[in-house]
Short mmCIF file of C-alpha atoms and ligand atoms in Angstrom, two decimals:
data_model
loop_
_atom_site.label_atom_id
_atom_site.label_comp_id
_atom_site.label_asym_id
_atom_site.label_seq_id
_atom_site.Cartn_x
_atom_site.Cartn_y
_atom_site.Cartn_z
CA MET A 1 132.93 109.23 129.78
CA GLN A 2 129.95 107.11 129.37
CA PRO A 3 128.30 106.60 126.10
CA HIS A 4 125.54 108.76 125.27
CA HIS A 5 123.26 106.71 123.07
CA ASP A 6 122.32 103.05 122.56
CA TYR A 7 121.60 101.61 119.51
CA ASP A 8 121.56 97.62 118.05
CA LEU A 9 123.81 98.75 115.09
CA ILE A 10 126.14 101.28 114.34
CA VAL A 11 126.93 101.86 110.41
CA ALA A 12 129.94 103.47 109.52
CA GLY A 13 129.31 105.09 106.20
CA ALA A 14 126.36 106.34 103.98
CA GLY A 15 127.50 104.86 100.75
CA MET A 16 125.60 102.42 98.72
CA VAL A 17 126.95 99.65 100.80
CA GLY A 18 126.19 101.64 104.28
CA MET A 19 123.02 102.75 103.34
CA SER A 20 121.96 99.39 102.24
CA THR A 21 122.92 97.90 105.55
CA ALA A 22 120.86 100.44 107.46
CA LEU A 23 117.94 100.00 105.64
CA TRP A 24 118.02 96.23 105.58
CA ALA A 25 118.76 96.25 109.38
CA GLN A 26 116.16 98.67 110.16
CA SER A 27 113.56 96.53 108.05
CA GLU A 28 114.24 93.88 110.77
CA GLY A 29 113.31 96.20 113.77
CA LEU A 30 116.85 96.98 114.67
CA ARG A 31 117.52 100.29 116.21
CA VAL A 32 120.24 101.82 113.77
CA VAL A 33 122.51 104.67 113.58
CA VAL A 34 124.21 105.60 110.53
CA CYS A 35 127.56 107.57 110.69
CA ASP A 36 128.86 109.70 107.91
CA PRO A 37 130.52 113.29 107.73
CA ASN A 38 129.28 113.66 104.17
CA PRO A 39 125.85 113.41 102.59
CA ALA A 40 124.48 109.84 101.74
CA GLY A 41 125.76 108.56 98.66
CA SER A 42 128.07 111.40 97.65
CA GLY A 43 131.08 109.35 97.86
CA THR A 44 132.45 106.90 95.28
CA THR A 45 128.85 105.59 94.73
CA SER A 46 128.09 108.99 93.22
CA GLY A 47 130.19 109.43 90.25
CA SER A 48 130.01 105.54 89.21
CA ALA A 49 128.92 104.76 86.03
CA CYS A 50 125.38 103.99 87.16
CA VAL A 51 125.36 100.35 85.85
CA ILE A 52 123.79 97.34 87.94
CA ALA A 53 126.51 95.11 86.41
CA THR A 54 125.10 91.37 87.22
CA TYR A 55 127.34 90.32 84.72
CA ALA A 56 130.55 91.90 86.09
CA CYS A 57 132.41 88.77 87.30
CA ASN A 58 135.63 89.07 85.68
CA PRO A 59 137.96 90.97 87.64
CA VAL A 60 140.58 93.65 86.66
CA ASN A 61 143.09 90.99 87.58
CA SER A 62 144.06 88.64 84.47
CA PRO A 63 147.00 86.87 83.26
CA SER A 64 147.00 89.38 80.05
CA ILE A 65 147.94 92.29 82.22
CA ILE A 66 151.44 90.78 83.39
CA LYS A 67 152.14 90.53 79.60
CA SER A 68 150.82 93.71 78.76
CA LEU A 69 151.87 95.67 81.65
CA PRO A 70 154.84 97.66 80.16
CA THR A 71 152.47 99.05 77.48
CA LEU A 72 149.49 99.57 79.62
CA LEU A 73 151.74 101.54 82.05
CA THR A 74 153.63 103.78 79.76
CA SER A 75 151.25 104.88 77.01
CA PRO A 76 149.13 108.05 77.52
CA ASP A 77 146.41 106.03 75.64
CA SER A 78 146.24 103.28 78.17
CA PRO A 79 143.00 102.87 80.54
CA LEU A 80 145.32 101.86 83.35
CA SER A 81 147.88 104.32 84.84
CA PHE A 82 150.15 103.63 87.46
CA ASN A 83 152.34 105.83 89.88
CA LEU A 84 155.43 104.46 90.32
CA MET A 85 156.49 106.15 93.73
CA HIS A 86 153.18 104.62 95.09
CA GLY A 87 153.88 101.15 93.94
CA LEU A 88 157.45 101.66 95.36
CA LYS A 89 155.90 102.66 98.75
CA ASN A 90 153.17 99.81 98.76
CA PRO A 91 155.02 96.73 97.29
CA ALA A 92 152.99 94.33 99.23
CA TRP A 93 149.82 95.37 97.73
CA MET A 94 151.16 95.65 94.09
CA LEU A 95 152.66 92.06 94.30
CA SER A 96 149.60 90.68 96.01
CA PHE A 97 147.38 92.17 93.09
CA LEU A 98 149.86 90.54 90.46
CA ASN A 99 149.89 87.30 92.25
CA ASN A 100 146.09 87.36 91.93
CA CYS A 101 146.65 87.51 88.15
CA ARG A 102 147.24 83.81 87.89
CA PRO A 103 144.77 81.91 86.04
CA THR A 104 143.90 79.76 88.89
CA ARG A 105 143.41 82.74 91.09
CA VAL A 106 141.58 84.73 88.46
CA ASP A 107 138.85 81.64 88.04
CA HIS A 108 138.47 81.38 91.86
CA ILE A 109 137.84 85.27 91.88
CA ALA A 110 135.45 85.09 88.78
CA ASN A 111 133.70 82.22 90.54
CA ALA A 112 133.28 84.10 93.81
CA LEU A 113 132.03 87.22 92.53
CA ALA A 114 129.46 85.45 90.07
CA GLY A 115 128.09 83.65 93.06
CA LEU A 116 127.48 86.99 94.68
CA LEU A 117 126.40 88.70 91.65
CA ALA A 118 123.70 86.04 91.31
CA HIS A 119 122.00 87.34 94.29
CA THR A 120 122.15 91.09 93.42
CA ASN A 121 118.75 91.54 92.74
CA ASP A 122 117.43 89.89 96.06
CA GLY A 123 119.65 92.49 97.84
CA LEU A 124 118.65 95.44 95.87
CA ASN A 125 115.08 95.10 94.66
CA PRO A 126 113.27 95.34 98.14
CA LEU A 127 115.49 98.36 98.71
CA ILE A 128 114.20 100.18 95.42
CA ALA A 129 110.66 99.49 96.42
CA LEU A 130 111.27 100.80 100.10
CA ALA A 131 112.99 103.82 98.88
CA ASP A 132 109.85 104.50 96.47
CA ALA A 133 113.05 104.85 93.50
CA GLN A 134 111.54 102.61 90.71
CA ASP A 135 111.36 105.69 88.43
CA LEU A 136 115.11 105.65 88.63
CA ILE A 137 115.84 102.37 87.36
CA ILE A 138 116.20 101.87 83.67
CA GLU A 139 115.62 98.45 82.29
CA ASN A 140 117.22 98.53 78.80
CA ASP A 141 120.44 95.90 78.87
CA CYS A 142 123.86 97.20 78.73
CA LEU A 143 126.57 96.76 75.87
CA TYR A 144 130.13 96.10 75.54
CA VAL A 145 131.86 97.03 72.17
CA TRP A 146 135.32 96.12 70.90
CA SER A 147 136.88 98.56 68.39
CA THR A 148 139.50 96.25 67.33
CA ALA A 149 140.07 92.63 66.18
CA SER A 150 143.14 92.28 68.63
CA GLY A 151 141.37 93.72 71.66
CA HIS A 152 138.45 91.40 70.78
CA ALA A 153 140.65 88.18 70.58
CA ALA A 154 142.32 89.01 73.85
CA SER A 155 139.11 89.00 75.49
CA LEU A 156 137.81 85.75 74.22
CA PRO A 157 139.13 83.91 77.19
CA SER A 158 137.59 86.32 79.97
CA GLU A 159 134.28 86.12 77.77
CA ALA A 160 134.35 82.32 77.69
CA ARG A 161 134.85 82.11 81.53
CA ARG A 162 132.01 84.84 81.80
CA ALA A 163 129.60 82.48 79.91
CA SER A 164 130.70 79.54 81.66
CA LEU A 165 129.77 81.05 84.78
CA GLY A 166 126.08 81.45 83.69
CA VAL A 167 125.90 85.13 82.43
CA GLN A 168 123.72 85.36 79.35
CA SER A 169 124.70 87.59 76.52
CA GLU A 170 124.09 88.05 72.95
CA ASP A 171 126.79 88.34 70.24
CA LEU A 172 126.45 91.33 68.31
CA SER A 173 127.95 92.07 64.79
CA PRO A 174 129.13 95.98 64.01
CA SER A 175 125.44 96.55 62.40
CA ASP A 176 123.73 94.88 65.23
CA ILE A 177 125.46 97.55 67.27
CA GLN A 178 124.78 100.52 64.88
CA SER A 179 121.42 99.91 64.93
CA LEU A 180 120.98 99.61 68.50
CA GLU A 181 123.30 102.85 69.10
CA PRO A 182 123.49 104.62 66.02
CA ASN A 183 125.67 107.44 67.28
CA ILE A 184 128.89 105.34 68.07
CA ARG A 185 131.22 106.57 65.57
CA LEU A 186 134.00 104.03 66.39
CA PRO A 187 135.20 101.58 63.94
CA LEU A 188 133.33 98.52 65.52
CA HIS A 189 134.65 94.84 65.38
CA ARG A 190 132.04 93.05 67.87
CA GLY A 191 129.79 93.61 70.75
CA LEU A 192 127.93 91.96 73.68
CA ARG A 193 124.63 92.57 74.73
CA PHE A 194 123.72 91.67 78.27
CA LYS A 195 120.38 91.22 78.53
CA GLY A 196 118.31 92.01 81.61
CA ALA A 197 121.20 94.48 82.92
CA ARG A 198 119.66 97.61 84.31
CA HIS A 199 121.19 101.15 85.23
CA ILE A 200 120.37 103.78 87.76
CA ALA A 201 119.63 107.52 86.35
CA SER A 202 121.24 108.82 89.52
CA PRO A 203 123.25 106.73 92.04
CA GLN A 204 123.25 109.18 94.44
CA GLU A 205 119.56 110.26 94.39
CA LEU A 206 118.87 106.40 95.05
CA VAL A 207 120.72 106.18 97.95
CA SER A 208 119.78 109.66 99.22
CA ARG A 209 116.19 108.59 98.83
CA MET A 210 117.14 105.18 100.58
CA HIS A 211 118.55 107.66 103.43
CA ARG A 212 114.97 109.81 103.30
CA LYS A 213 113.23 106.45 103.89
CA PHE A 214 115.37 105.38 106.96
CA THR A 215 115.18 108.55 108.45
CA VAL A 216 111.24 108.74 108.37
CA LEU A 217 111.25 105.26 109.73
CA GLY A 218 113.03 106.46 112.92
CA GLY A 219 116.81 105.78 111.79
CA THR A 220 119.52 108.30 113.34
CA THR A 221 122.13 109.83 111.22
CA LEU A 222 125.14 111.51 112.97
CA PRO A 223 127.08 113.68 110.63
CA GLN A 224 130.36 112.30 112.12
CA THR A 225 133.67 110.31 111.03
CA ILE A 226 134.01 107.23 113.34
CA LEU A 227 137.85 107.30 114.35
CA SER A 228 138.16 104.07 115.96
CA SER A 229 135.98 101.37 117.93
CA ILE A 230 136.38 98.91 120.49
CA ALA A 231 134.63 95.63 120.93
CA ASP A 232 133.98 93.79 124.37
CA ALA A 233 131.65 90.97 125.43
CA ASP A 234 128.48 92.94 125.28
CA GLY A 235 129.05 95.36 122.53
CA VAL A 236 130.92 98.00 120.60
CA THR A 237 131.97 101.59 121.41
CA ALA A 238 132.67 103.74 118.47
CA GLN A 239 134.60 106.74 118.96
CA LEU A 240 133.14 109.96 117.01
CA SER A 241 135.18 112.77 115.43
CA ASP A 242 133.32 115.16 117.72
CA ASN A 243 134.97 112.96 120.78
CA THR A 244 131.51 111.64 121.70
CA PRO A 245 131.63 107.70 121.86
CA ILE A 246 128.47 105.88 120.77
CA ARG A 247 127.61 102.26 121.81
CA ALA A 248 125.70 99.81 120.00
CA SER A 249 125.38 95.77 119.86
CA ARG A 250 127.41 95.76 116.72
CA LEU A 251 129.23 97.68 114.25
CA VAL A 252 129.21 97.37 110.50
CA VAL A 253 132.24 98.81 108.62
CA ALA A 254 131.11 100.02 105.48
CA ALA A 255 133.31 103.41 104.84
CA GLY A 256 134.46 102.19 101.08
CA ALA A 257 138.04 103.21 100.22
CA ARG A 258 138.41 104.77 103.99
CA SER A 259 137.44 101.99 105.88
CA ARG A 260 140.84 101.31 107.32
CA ASP A 261 141.10 104.39 108.92
CA ILE A 262 138.48 103.16 111.51
CA LYS A 263 141.29 102.04 114.06
CA GLY A 264 140.80 99.01 116.43
CA SER A 265 137.84 97.53 113.90
CA GLY A 266 140.24 95.33 112.28
CA ALA A 267 139.88 96.79 109.04
CA GLU A 268 143.12 98.76 109.65
CA LYS A 269 145.02 95.18 109.20
CA LEU A 270 143.72 94.43 105.84
CA PRO A 271 145.54 95.29 102.40
CA LEU A 272 142.77 97.63 101.38
CA GLY A 273 143.78 99.85 98.35
CA THR A 274 142.37 101.88 95.92
CA GLU A 275 141.58 101.74 91.97
CA ARG A 276 140.97 105.71 91.43
CA GLY A 277 138.56 106.06 88.68
CA TYR A 278 137.32 109.18 86.86
CA HIS A 279 134.40 110.30 85.42
CA ILE A 280 133.61 113.41 82.56
CA LEU A 281 129.94 114.64 82.15
CA TYR A 282 128.33 116.35 78.84
CA GLU A 283 125.28 117.53 80.37
CA ASN A 284 123.52 118.20 76.69
CA HIS A 285 124.53 114.72 75.33
CA ARG A 286 122.32 112.17 77.33
CA ASN A 287 120.49 111.53 73.77
CA LEU A 288 123.49 110.13 72.25
CA LEU A 289 122.84 106.62 73.75
CA SER A 290 119.85 104.63 75.12
CA ARG A 291 121.72 102.50 77.59
CA PRO A 292 125.45 102.25 78.95
CA VAL A 293 127.97 101.33 76.45
CA GLY A 294 131.42 99.87 77.66
CA TRP A 295 134.04 100.52 75.33
CA ALA A 296 136.36 97.31 76.24
CA GLU A 297 139.79 98.76 74.71
CA ALA A 298 139.31 102.18 76.38
CA GLY A 299 138.09 100.79 79.84
CA PHE A 300 135.17 103.38 80.20
CA TYR A 301 131.41 103.18 79.88
CA ALA A 302 129.30 106.06 78.32
CA THR A 303 126.05 106.10 80.43
CA PRO A 304 122.97 108.24 79.64
CA MET A 305 122.00 109.49 83.13
CA ALA A 306 120.01 112.01 84.79
CA ASP A 307 122.64 114.67 84.71
CA GLY A 308 123.66 113.86 80.95
CA LEU A 309 126.03 111.66 79.15
CA ARG A 310 128.54 110.46 81.65
CA VAL A 311 131.87 108.94 80.70
CA ALA A 312 133.33 106.85 83.44
CA GLY A 313 135.91 104.37 84.31
CA THR A 314 139.61 103.93 83.69
CA VAL A 315 142.02 102.78 86.59
CA GLU A 316 144.45 104.84 88.17
CA ILE A 317 146.64 103.10 90.90
CA ASN A 318 147.98 106.14 93.14
CA ALA A 319 147.73 107.04 96.69
CA THR A 320 144.00 108.11 98.04
CA ASP A 321 145.12 111.79 98.63
CA ALA A 322 147.26 112.11 95.61
CA PRO A 323 146.08 115.12 93.29
CA PHE A 324 143.84 115.16 90.71
CA ASN A 325 145.31 113.96 87.25
CA GLN A 326 144.08 116.05 84.74
CA LYS A 327 145.66 113.29 82.18
CA ARG A 328 143.27 110.92 82.88
CA THR A 329 140.45 113.27 82.49
CA ALA A 330 142.07 114.34 79.10
CA TYR A 331 142.10 110.68 78.20
CA LEU A 332 138.50 110.39 78.74
CA THR A 333 137.86 113.92 76.62
CA ARG A 334 139.83 112.15 73.72
CA LYS A 335 138.52 108.63 73.85
CA SER A 336 134.79 110.08 74.09
CA HIS A 337 135.38 112.30 71.02
CA ASP A 338 136.68 109.17 69.12
CA MET A 339 133.52 107.12 70.19
CA PHE A 340 130.91 109.98 69.59
CA GLY A 341 132.71 112.76 67.44
CA ASP A 342 133.37 116.37 68.87
CA LEU A 343 131.21 116.85 71.96
CA GLY A 344 133.43 120.08 73.06
CA ALA A 345 134.74 120.26 76.73
CA PRO A 346 132.98 118.26 79.42
CA ASP A 347 130.72 120.25 81.59
CA SER A 348 132.48 118.65 84.67
CA GLU A 349 134.91 116.20 85.80
CA TRP A 350 134.97 113.82 88.87
CA LEU A 351 137.63 111.61 90.69
CA GLY A 352 136.54 108.64 93.00
CA HIS A 353 137.98 105.88 94.80
CA ARG A 354 137.20 102.53 94.33
CA PRO A 355 137.62 100.35 97.37
CA THR A 356 139.76 97.44 96.25
CA MET A 357 141.58 94.48 97.80
CA PRO A 358 144.62 93.05 96.11
CA ASP A 359 142.52 90.06 94.92
CA SER A 360 139.52 91.96 93.62
CA LEU A 361 137.27 90.48 96.43
CA PRO A 362 135.09 92.23 98.76
CA VAL A 363 135.74 91.66 102.73
CA ILE A 364 132.33 90.55 103.92
CA GLY A 365 132.01 88.89 107.08
CA HIS A 366 133.23 89.22 111.00
CA SER A 367 135.96 90.91 112.01
CA ASN A 368 139.16 89.07 112.85
CA LYS A 369 139.12 91.37 116.39
CA SER A 370 135.49 90.60 117.09
CA ASP A 371 132.26 88.84 115.94
CA ARG A 372 130.49 92.10 116.99
CA ILE A 373 132.15 94.13 113.96
CA ILE A 374 131.24 93.29 110.47
CA MET A 375 133.45 94.03 107.46
CA ALA A 376 131.60 95.33 104.35
CA PHE A 377 133.85 97.08 102.04
CA GLY A 378 136.19 96.44 99.31
CA HIS A 379 133.80 96.37 96.09
CA GLN A 380 136.08 97.55 93.75
CA HIS A 381 134.08 97.89 90.47
CA ILE A 382 130.93 96.76 91.48
CA GLY A 383 129.61 98.29 94.61
CA LEU A 384 126.62 99.77 93.39
CA THR A 385 125.68 96.60 92.19
CA LEU A 386 126.52 94.53 95.15
CA GLY A 387 125.81 96.90 97.82
CA GLY A 388 122.30 95.62 98.43
CA ILE A 389 122.94 92.18 98.81
CA THR A 390 126.17 92.98 101.05
CA GLY A 391 123.48 94.99 103.34
CA LYS A 392 121.17 92.32 103.39
CA ILE A 393 124.01 89.72 104.41
CA ALA A 394 125.55 92.14 106.84
CA THR A 395 122.07 92.40 108.59
CA ASP A 396 122.22 88.31 108.63
CA LEU A 397 125.39 88.24 110.56
CA ALA A 398 124.16 91.28 112.92
CA GLN A 399 121.19 89.05 113.66
CA GLY A 400 123.31 85.99 114.23
CA ARG A 401 122.08 83.99 111.39
CA LYS A 402 123.88 82.21 108.55
CA PRO A 403 123.75 84.27 105.38
CA SER A 404 121.52 83.39 102.68
CA CYS A 405 124.58 83.14 100.32
CA ASP A 406 127.95 81.50 100.68
CA ILE A 407 130.37 84.22 101.92
CA THR A 408 133.33 81.93 102.56
CA ALA A 409 135.53 83.50 99.83
CA PHE A 410 135.12 87.05 101.16
CA SER A 411 136.45 86.21 104.76
CA ALA A 412 138.70 88.75 106.49
CA ASP A 413 140.57 85.52 107.53
CA ARG A 414 141.70 85.08 103.94
CA PHE A 415 144.75 87.35 104.62
C1 FAD B 501 134.57 105.47 87.83
C2 FAD B 501 133.78 104.66 88.50
C3 FAD B 501 133.00 103.81 88.00
C4 FAD B 501 132.18 103.03 88.59
N1 FAD B 501 130.94 102.29 87.95
C5 FAD B 501 130.29 101.30 88.69
C6 FAD B 501 129.18 100.82 88.17
O1 FAD B 501 128.79 101.31 87.01
N2 FAD B 501 128.48 99.93 88.55
C7 FAD B 501 128.66 99.54 89.80
O2 FAD B 501 128.23 98.60 90.54
N3 FAD B 501 130.19 100.02 90.45
C8 FAD B 501 130.70 100.87 90.03
N4 FAD B 501 131.72 101.50 90.61
C9 FAD B 501 132.22 101.12 91.80
C10 FAD B 501 131.25 101.46 93.00
O3 FAD B 501 131.15 102.87 92.63
C11 FAD B 501 131.79 101.51 94.48
O4 FAD B 501 132.18 100.18 94.41
C12 FAD B 501 130.69 101.84 95.46
O5 FAD B 501 130.21 102.96 95.25
C13 FAD B 501 131.43 101.64 96.81
O6 FAD B 501 130.46 101.97 97.75
P1 FAD B 501 130.93 102.27 99.37
O7 FAD B 501 129.65 102.45 99.85
O8 FAD B 501 131.65 101.07 99.86
O9 FAD B 501 131.75 103.61 99.27
P2 FAD B 501 131.54 104.87 99.18
O10 FAD B 501 130.35 105.34 98.09
O11 FAD B 501 132.72 105.92 98.98
O12 FAD B 501 130.69 105.49 100.68
C14 FAD B 501 131.81 105.45 101.68
C15 FAD B 501 131.21 106.60 102.77
O13 FAD B 501 131.68 106.04 104.07
C16 FAD B 501 132.11 107.68 104.47
N5 FAD B 501 133.11 107.40 105.39
C17 FAD B 501 134.57 107.28 105.17
N6 FAD B 501 135.28 107.08 106.35
C18 FAD B 501 134.23 107.19 107.11
C19 FAD B 501 134.44 107.10 108.98
N7 FAD B 501 135.73 107.02 109.26
N8 FAD B 501 133.37 107.04 109.38
C20 FAD B 501 132.07 107.33 108.92
N9 FAD B 501 131.91 107.28 107.53
C21 FAD B 501 133.11 107.54 106.96
C22 FAD B 501 132.42 108.25 103.54
O14 FAD B 501 132.09 109.61 103.56
C23 FAD B 501 131.48 107.73 102.03
O15 FAD B 501 130.14 108.70 102.47
C24 FAD B 501 132.43 102.43 89.74
C25 FAD B 501 133.58 103.29 90.62
C26 FAD B 501 134.03 104.25 89.84
C27 FAD B 501 135.45 105.01 90.72
#
């Protein structure tokens, strides 16, 4: 059967990464088709903690994880949870993750992430303007707080690394924190204020406005899953779930934690895993905070956003398709009551899948299979932040240009 359409670029996935790519490519005159069976921005992007976290260069990988692993894994009060059966079935990912907790690896990862994060605004701000979404962007900094001296002491090496990589922050005493956010009821030890950090009132609304603009400017959307792709000398053919093939000069794989499902793209050969994360929402408590606050020991952010107060974070290492784990949202509920007093039961709860490589670096670059296929996934905890710049880089690659920033560390060849 002959392909029924011709495009310059097929984008697989309409999350923050895919829609950013689509809009950047379209703004350069490329004929773009986006394929996604779900509404734009409704995947992992929708449930995130909403922070444009330009300071978030420290990966989850850390030498301290290895030391504290037994406590982290067995305590019901731990921000990290790990399913043993899943670990036994996927030893390669786990071992590679632990290998990337060595100090030299962590330095490399943080350095590479800081380099990319420095370009966040170049990638994101033009898209916010294009999508007419300035009203969704809140410029009021972001705080980290530590409730214990030991938690704060343990963070000093990684905070020193963050500072050495050029991230600006202001040290806060308990009374500084109280005057900025008087509704926090934790015993406070220290805090950090990341000046210039922004957050998004609704990540899904942002991506959905990007999609609306894309459509108005003539972009095509097909509500289909891409099952497989084959590249040849002239282009790429993608097989859709309705059994039709589409053809374009190039394909960008931006299907988040599901990117490996696209057979033949090269993504299926890469060790993409998932860090499952949860959020709970208190619709009527948005006014408790004026900016996102990350409680470091508890592993989550509380963020005042359009729908209410969202308490989002934690890491659960388990299969993508494993059932919703109520223990994780019970943890968030308990801890949010510690943080703010009795908030009652949350109005809703959510599970999402961070796309995570064992070295916490995204894959951005040509596929090992063909230069016609471009990988753009694996943004772990910071895909909302890095989606815009990733889309800009993917467009550079689709146009045959050298990207505006160094992407060597993100190459698919590193595995
Ligand atoms: C609890 C939590 C809090 C977070 N907080 C933040 C934060 O504050 N700041 C931040 O920067 N990041 C945050 N993140 C991370 C961020 O949400 C992700 O890195 C980011 O959303 C990934 O975007 P994506 O476009 O790659 O994936 P997604 O948003 O998941 O989009 C992928 C899309 O691909 C589609 N798809 C899947 N398979 C196919 C296929 N075969 N064909 C076509 N389409 C397909 C899906 O339907 C989906 O729409 C958080 C994550 C979690 C879980």
